[in-house]
mmCIF file of C-alpha atoms in Angstrom:
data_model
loop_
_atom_site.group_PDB
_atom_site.id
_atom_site.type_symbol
_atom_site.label_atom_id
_atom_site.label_comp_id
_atom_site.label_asym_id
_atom_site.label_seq_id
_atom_site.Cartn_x
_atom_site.Cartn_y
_atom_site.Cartn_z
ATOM 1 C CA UNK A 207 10.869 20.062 8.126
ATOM 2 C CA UNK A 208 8.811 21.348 5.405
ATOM 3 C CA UNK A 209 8.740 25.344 5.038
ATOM 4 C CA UNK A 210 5.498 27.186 4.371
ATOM 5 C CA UNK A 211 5.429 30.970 3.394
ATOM 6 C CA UNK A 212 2.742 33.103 3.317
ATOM 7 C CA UNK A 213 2.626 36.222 1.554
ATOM 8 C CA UNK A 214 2.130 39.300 1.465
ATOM 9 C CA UNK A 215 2.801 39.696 5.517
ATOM 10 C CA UNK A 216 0.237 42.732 5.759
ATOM 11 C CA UNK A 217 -2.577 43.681 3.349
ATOM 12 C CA UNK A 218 -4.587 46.862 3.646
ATOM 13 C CA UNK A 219 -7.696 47.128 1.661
ATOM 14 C CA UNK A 220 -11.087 49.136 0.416
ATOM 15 C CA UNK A 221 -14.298 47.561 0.919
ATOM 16 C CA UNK A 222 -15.273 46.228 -2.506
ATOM 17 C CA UNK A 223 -11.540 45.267 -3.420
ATOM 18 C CA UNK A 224 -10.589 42.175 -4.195
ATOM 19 C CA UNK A 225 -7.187 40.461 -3.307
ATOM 20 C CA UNK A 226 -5.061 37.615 -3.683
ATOM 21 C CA UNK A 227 -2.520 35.461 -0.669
ATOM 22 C CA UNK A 228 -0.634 33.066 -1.608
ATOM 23 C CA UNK A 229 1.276 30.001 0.452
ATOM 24 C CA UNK A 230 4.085 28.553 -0.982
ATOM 25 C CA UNK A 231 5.490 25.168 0.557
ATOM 26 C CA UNK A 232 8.635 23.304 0.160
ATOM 27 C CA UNK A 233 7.666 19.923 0.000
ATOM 28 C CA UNK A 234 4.642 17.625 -1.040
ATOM 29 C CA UNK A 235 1.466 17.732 0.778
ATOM 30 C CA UNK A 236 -1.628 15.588 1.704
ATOM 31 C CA UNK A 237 -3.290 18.061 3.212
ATOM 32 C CA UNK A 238 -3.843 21.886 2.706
ATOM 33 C CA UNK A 239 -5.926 24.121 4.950
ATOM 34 C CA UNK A 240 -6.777 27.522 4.952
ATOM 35 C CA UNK A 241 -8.166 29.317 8.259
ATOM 36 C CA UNK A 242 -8.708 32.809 9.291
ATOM 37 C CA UNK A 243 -8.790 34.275 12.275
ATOM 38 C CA UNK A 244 -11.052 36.906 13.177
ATOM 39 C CA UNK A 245 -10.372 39.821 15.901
ATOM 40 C CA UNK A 246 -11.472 37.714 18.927
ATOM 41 C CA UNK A 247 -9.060 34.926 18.630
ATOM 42 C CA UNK A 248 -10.668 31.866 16.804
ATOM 43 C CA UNK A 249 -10.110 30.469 13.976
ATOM 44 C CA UNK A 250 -12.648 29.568 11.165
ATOM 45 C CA UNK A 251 -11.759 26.755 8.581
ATOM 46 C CA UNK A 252 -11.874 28.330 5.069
ATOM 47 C CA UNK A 253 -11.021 25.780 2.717
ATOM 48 C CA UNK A 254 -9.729 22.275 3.074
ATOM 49 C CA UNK A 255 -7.791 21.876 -0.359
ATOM 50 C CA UNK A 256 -4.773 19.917 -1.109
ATOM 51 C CA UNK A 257 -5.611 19.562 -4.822
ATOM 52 C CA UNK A 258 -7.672 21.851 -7.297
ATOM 53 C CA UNK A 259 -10.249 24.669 -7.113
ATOM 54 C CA UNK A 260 -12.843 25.319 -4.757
ATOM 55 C CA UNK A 261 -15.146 28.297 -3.833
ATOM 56 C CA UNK A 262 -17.380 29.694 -1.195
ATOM 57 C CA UNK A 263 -19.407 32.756 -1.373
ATOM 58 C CA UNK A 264 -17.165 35.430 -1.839
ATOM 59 C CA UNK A 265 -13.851 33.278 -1.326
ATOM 60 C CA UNK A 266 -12.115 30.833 -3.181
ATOM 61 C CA UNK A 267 -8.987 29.160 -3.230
ATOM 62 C CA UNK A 268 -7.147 27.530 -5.891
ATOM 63 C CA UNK A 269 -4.042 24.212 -4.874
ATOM 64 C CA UNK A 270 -1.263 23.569 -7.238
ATOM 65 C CA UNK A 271 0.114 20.967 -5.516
ATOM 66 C CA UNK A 272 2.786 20.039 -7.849
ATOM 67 C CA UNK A 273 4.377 23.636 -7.975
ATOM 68 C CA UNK A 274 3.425 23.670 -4.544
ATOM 69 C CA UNK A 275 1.668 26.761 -3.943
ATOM 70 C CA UNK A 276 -1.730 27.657 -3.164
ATOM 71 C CA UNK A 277 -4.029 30.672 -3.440
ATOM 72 C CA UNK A 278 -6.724 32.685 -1.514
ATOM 73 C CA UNK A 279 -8.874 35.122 -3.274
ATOM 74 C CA UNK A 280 -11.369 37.509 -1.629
ATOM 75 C CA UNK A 281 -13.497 39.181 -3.976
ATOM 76 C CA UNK A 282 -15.618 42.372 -3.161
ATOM 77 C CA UNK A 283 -13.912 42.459 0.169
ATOM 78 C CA UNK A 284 -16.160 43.414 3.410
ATOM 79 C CA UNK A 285 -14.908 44.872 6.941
ATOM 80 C CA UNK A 286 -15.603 41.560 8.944
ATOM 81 C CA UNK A 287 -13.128 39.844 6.123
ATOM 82 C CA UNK A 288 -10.362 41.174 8.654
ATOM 83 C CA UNK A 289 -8.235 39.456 10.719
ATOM 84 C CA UNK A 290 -5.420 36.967 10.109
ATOM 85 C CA UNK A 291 -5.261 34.390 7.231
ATOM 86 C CA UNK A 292 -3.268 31.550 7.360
ATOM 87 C CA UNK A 293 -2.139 28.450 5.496
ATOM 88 C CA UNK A 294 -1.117 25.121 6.997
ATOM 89 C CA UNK A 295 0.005 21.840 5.566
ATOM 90 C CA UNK A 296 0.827 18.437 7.422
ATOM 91 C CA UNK A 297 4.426 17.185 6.779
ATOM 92 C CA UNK A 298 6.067 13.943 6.697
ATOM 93 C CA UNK A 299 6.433 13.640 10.174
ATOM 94 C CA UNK A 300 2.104 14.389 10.774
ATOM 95 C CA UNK A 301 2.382 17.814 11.873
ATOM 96 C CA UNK A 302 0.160 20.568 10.861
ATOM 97 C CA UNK A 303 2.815 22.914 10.219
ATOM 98 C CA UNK A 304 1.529 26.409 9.789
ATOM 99 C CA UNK A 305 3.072 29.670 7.517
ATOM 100 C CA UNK A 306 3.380 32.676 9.749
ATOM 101 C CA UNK A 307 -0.181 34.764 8.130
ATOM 102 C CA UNK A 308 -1.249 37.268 6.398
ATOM 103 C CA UNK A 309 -2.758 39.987 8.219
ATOM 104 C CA UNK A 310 -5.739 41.803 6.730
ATOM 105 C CA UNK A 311 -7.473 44.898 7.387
ATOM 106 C CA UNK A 312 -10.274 46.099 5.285
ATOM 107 C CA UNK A 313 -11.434 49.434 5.845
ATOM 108 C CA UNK A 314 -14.864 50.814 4.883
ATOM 109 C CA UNK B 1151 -18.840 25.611 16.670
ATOM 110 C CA UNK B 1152 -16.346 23.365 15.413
ATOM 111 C CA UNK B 1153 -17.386 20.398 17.847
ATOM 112 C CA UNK B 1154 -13.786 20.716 19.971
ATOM 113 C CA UNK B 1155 -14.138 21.724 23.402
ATOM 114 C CA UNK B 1156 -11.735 23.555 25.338
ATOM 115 C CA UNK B 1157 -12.060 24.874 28.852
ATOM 116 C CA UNK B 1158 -11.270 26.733 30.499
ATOM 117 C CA UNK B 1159 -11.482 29.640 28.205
ATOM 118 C CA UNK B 1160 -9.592 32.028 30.432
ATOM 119 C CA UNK B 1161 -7.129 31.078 32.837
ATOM 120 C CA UNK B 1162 -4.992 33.907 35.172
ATOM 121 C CA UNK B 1163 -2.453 32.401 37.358
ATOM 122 C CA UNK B 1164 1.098 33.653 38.956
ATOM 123 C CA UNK B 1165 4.265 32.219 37.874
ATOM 124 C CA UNK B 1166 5.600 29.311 39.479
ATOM 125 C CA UNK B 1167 2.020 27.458 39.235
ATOM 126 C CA UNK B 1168 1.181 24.641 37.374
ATOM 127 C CA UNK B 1169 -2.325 24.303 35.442
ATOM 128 C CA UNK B 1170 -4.380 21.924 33.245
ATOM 129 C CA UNK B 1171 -5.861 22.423 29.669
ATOM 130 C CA UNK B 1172 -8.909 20.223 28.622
ATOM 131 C CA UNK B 1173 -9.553 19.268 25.089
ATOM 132 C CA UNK B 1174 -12.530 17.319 23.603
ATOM 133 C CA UNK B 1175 -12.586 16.258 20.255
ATOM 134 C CA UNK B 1176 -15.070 16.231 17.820
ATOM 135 C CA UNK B 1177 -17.025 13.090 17.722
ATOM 136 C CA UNK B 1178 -15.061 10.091 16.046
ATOM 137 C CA UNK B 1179 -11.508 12.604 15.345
ATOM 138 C CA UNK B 1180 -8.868 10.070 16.737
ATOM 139 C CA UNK B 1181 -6.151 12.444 16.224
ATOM 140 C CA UNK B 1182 -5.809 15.766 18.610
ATOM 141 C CA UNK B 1183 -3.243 18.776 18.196
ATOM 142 C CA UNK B 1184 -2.034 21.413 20.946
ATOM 143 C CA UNK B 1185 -0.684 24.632 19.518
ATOM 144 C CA UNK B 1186 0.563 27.694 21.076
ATOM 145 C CA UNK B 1187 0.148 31.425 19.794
ATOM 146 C CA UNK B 1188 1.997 34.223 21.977
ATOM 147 C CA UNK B 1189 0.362 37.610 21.444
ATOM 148 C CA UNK B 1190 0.960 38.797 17.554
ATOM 149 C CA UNK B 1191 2.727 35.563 16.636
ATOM 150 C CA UNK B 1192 1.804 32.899 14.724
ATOM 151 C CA UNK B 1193 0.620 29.331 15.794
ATOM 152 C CA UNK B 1194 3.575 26.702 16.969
ATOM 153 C CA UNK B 1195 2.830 23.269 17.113
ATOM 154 C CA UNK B 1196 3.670 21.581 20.226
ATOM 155 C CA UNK B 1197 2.621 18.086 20.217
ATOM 156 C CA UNK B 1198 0.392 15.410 18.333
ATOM 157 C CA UNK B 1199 -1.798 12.422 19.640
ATOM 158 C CA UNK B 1200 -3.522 9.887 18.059
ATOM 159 C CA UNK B 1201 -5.615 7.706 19.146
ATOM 160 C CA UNK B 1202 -3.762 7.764 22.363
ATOM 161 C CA UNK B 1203 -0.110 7.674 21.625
ATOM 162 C CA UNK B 1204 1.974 10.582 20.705
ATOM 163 C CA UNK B 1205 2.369 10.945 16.936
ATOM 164 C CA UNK B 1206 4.449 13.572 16.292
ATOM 165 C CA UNK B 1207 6.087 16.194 18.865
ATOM 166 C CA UNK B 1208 7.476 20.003 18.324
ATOM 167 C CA UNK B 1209 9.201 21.940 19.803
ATOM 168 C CA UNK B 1210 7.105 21.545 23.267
ATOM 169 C CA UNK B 1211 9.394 22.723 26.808
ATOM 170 C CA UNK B 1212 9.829 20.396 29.051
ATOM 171 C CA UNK B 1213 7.798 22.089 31.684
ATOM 172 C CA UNK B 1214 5.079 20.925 29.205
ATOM 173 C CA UNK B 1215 3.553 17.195 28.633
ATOM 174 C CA UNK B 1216 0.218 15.802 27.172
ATOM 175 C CA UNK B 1217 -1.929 12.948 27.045
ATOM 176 C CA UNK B 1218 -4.820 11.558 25.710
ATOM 177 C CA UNK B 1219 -7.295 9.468 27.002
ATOM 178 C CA UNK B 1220 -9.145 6.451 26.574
ATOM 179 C CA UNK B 1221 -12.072 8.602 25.782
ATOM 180 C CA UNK B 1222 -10.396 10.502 23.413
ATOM 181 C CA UNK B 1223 -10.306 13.868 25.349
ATOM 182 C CA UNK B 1224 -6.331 15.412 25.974
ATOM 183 C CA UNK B 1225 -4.970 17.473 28.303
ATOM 184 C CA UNK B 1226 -2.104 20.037 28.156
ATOM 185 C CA UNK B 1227 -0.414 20.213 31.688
ATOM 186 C CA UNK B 1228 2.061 23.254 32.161
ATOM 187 C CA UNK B 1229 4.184 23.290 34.612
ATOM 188 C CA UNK B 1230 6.392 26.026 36.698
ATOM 189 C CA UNK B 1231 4.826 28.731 34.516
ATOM 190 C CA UNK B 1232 6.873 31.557 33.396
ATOM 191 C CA UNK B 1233 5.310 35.009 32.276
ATOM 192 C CA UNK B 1234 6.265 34.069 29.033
ATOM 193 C CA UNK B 1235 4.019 31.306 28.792
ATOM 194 C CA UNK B 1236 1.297 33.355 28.809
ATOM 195 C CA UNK B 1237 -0.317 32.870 25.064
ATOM 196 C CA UNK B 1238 -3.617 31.765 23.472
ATOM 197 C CA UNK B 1239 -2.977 27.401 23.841
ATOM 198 C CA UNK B 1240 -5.253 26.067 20.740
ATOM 199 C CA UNK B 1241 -6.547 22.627 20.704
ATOM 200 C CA UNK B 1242 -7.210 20.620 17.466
ATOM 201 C CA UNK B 1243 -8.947 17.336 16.143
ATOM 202 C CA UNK B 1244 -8.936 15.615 12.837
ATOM 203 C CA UNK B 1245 -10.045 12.174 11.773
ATOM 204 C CA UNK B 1246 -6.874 10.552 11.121
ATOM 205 C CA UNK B 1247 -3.355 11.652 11.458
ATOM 206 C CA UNK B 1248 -2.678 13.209 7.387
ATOM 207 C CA UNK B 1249 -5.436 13.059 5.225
ATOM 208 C CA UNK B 1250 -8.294 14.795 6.661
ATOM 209 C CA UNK B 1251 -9.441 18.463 8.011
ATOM 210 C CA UNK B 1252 -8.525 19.496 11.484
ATOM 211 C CA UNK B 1253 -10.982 21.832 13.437
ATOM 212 C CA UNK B 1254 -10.062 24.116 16.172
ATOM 213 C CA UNK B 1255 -11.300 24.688 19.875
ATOM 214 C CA UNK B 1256 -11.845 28.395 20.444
ATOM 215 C CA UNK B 1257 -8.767 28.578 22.407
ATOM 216 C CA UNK B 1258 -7.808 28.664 26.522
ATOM 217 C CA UNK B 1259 -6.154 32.205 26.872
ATOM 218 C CA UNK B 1260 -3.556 32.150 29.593
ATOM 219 C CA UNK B 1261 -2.339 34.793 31.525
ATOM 220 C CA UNK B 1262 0.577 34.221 33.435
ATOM 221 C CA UNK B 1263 1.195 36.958 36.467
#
C-alpha cells in the first residue's frame, strides 16, 4: 500500500517562530488532508488539499502532487499550536492511510 | 463539532468483555471510517463502509467486526477484550469513498482492566 512519511518526528519551538512539516507519499493521490490534534485527543481538520496552495490565518499548506509531497507552514507560532500534526492520503484501495505525525510543542 | 457522533466517550471495562461503539455520520457522508490510536501511537485504520457495504478493510483482529446501517450510523463491536485493546477508537465520515474530506468524531476512549 501506499507509504506516507511525515517529517520531522518531533519539533520544539519559540512562540513567534515559524516552521515547516512536510509529508511525503509514495504513490498518487486524490485526496490530501492535514489534521492536528490538540492535547485532549481530537482532531481538527486543517487543510483539505490534494492539489495547490491554500491558507488559513496563520497556517498554510502547499500540495505538489506530482512530486508527491506536501507542506505545512505555521507562521508566528502560538502555545495552543501544540499537539500532533498529521498527514493522510486515501490509496487505491479507499483507505485513509495516515503518516505516523509530527509532534509539536511550542513553548512561550 | 465536526457533525460525527460518537458515544460513548469513555468506556472502562475488564478483559474478557465485549462492548459496542456508536458512530453517526455527518448528514448526507455515505462513507464511515473506524480507526484505532493506542496511547502515543499513531492512527491505524481498521475498516471502511460505504453506504452500507464494506469498502476497504485493514488490518482489523478478528475479535473485531463492523457494520453500517440502513440509516447510515456504524458500529464497532469488540469482542473478548484484551488490555491491549485499550486505545482512543476514532470514527470518521466523508461524502464519498476518495474524493472528498473526512471529519472525525471526538473519539470513544477505552480502557480495558
Amino acid at each position: 500500500g501506499i507509504q506516507v512519511e511525515q517529517s520531522p518526528p518531533d519539533l520544539i519551538l519559540q512562540e513567534g517562530a515559524n516552521s515547516t512539516l512536510r509529508c511525503n507519499f509514495s504513490d498518487s493521490v486524490n485526496n490530501l488532508q492535514w489534521f492536528h490534534q490538540n492535547p485532549w485527543g481530537q482532531l481538527i481538520n486543517l487543510f483539505y488539499i490534494p492539489s495547490g496552495t491554500k491558507q488559513n490565518g496563520r497556517l498554510s499548506a502547499t500540495t505538489v502532487a506530482t512530486e508527491r509531497y506536501s507542506l505545512l507552514y505555521i507562521s508566528s507560532s502560538q502555545t495552543t499550536d501544540s499537539g500532533v500534526y498529521f498527514c493522510a492520503v486515501i490509496d487505491s484501495w479507499g483507505k485513509l492511510q495516515f503518516g505516523a505525525g509530527t509532534q509539536v510543542v511550542v513553548t512561550p | 463539532d465536526s457533525g460525527v457522533t460518537q458515544t460513548p466517550k469513555h468506556l472502562i471495562t475488564a478483559t474478557g468483555q465485549r462492548v459496542t461503539l456508536r458512530c453517526s455520520p455527518r448528514s448526507g457522508d455515505l462513507s464511515v471510517y473506524w480507526y484505532q490510536q493506542s496511547l502515543d501511537q499513531g492512527l491505524q485504520f481498521l475498516i471502511q463502509y460505504y453506504n452500507g457495504e464494506e469498502r476497504a478493510k485493514g488490518n482489523i483482529l478478528e475479535r473485531f467486526s463492523a457494520q453500517q446501517f440502513p440509516d447510515l450510523h456504524s458500529e464497532l463491536n469488540l469482542s473478548s477484550l484484551e488490555l491491549g485493546d485499550s486505545a482512543l477508537y476514532f470514527c470518521a465520515s466523508s461524502e464519498d469513498s476518495e474524493n472528498t474530506e473526512a471529519f472525525f468524531g471526538q473519539g470513544t476512549r477505552l480502557t480495558v482492566v
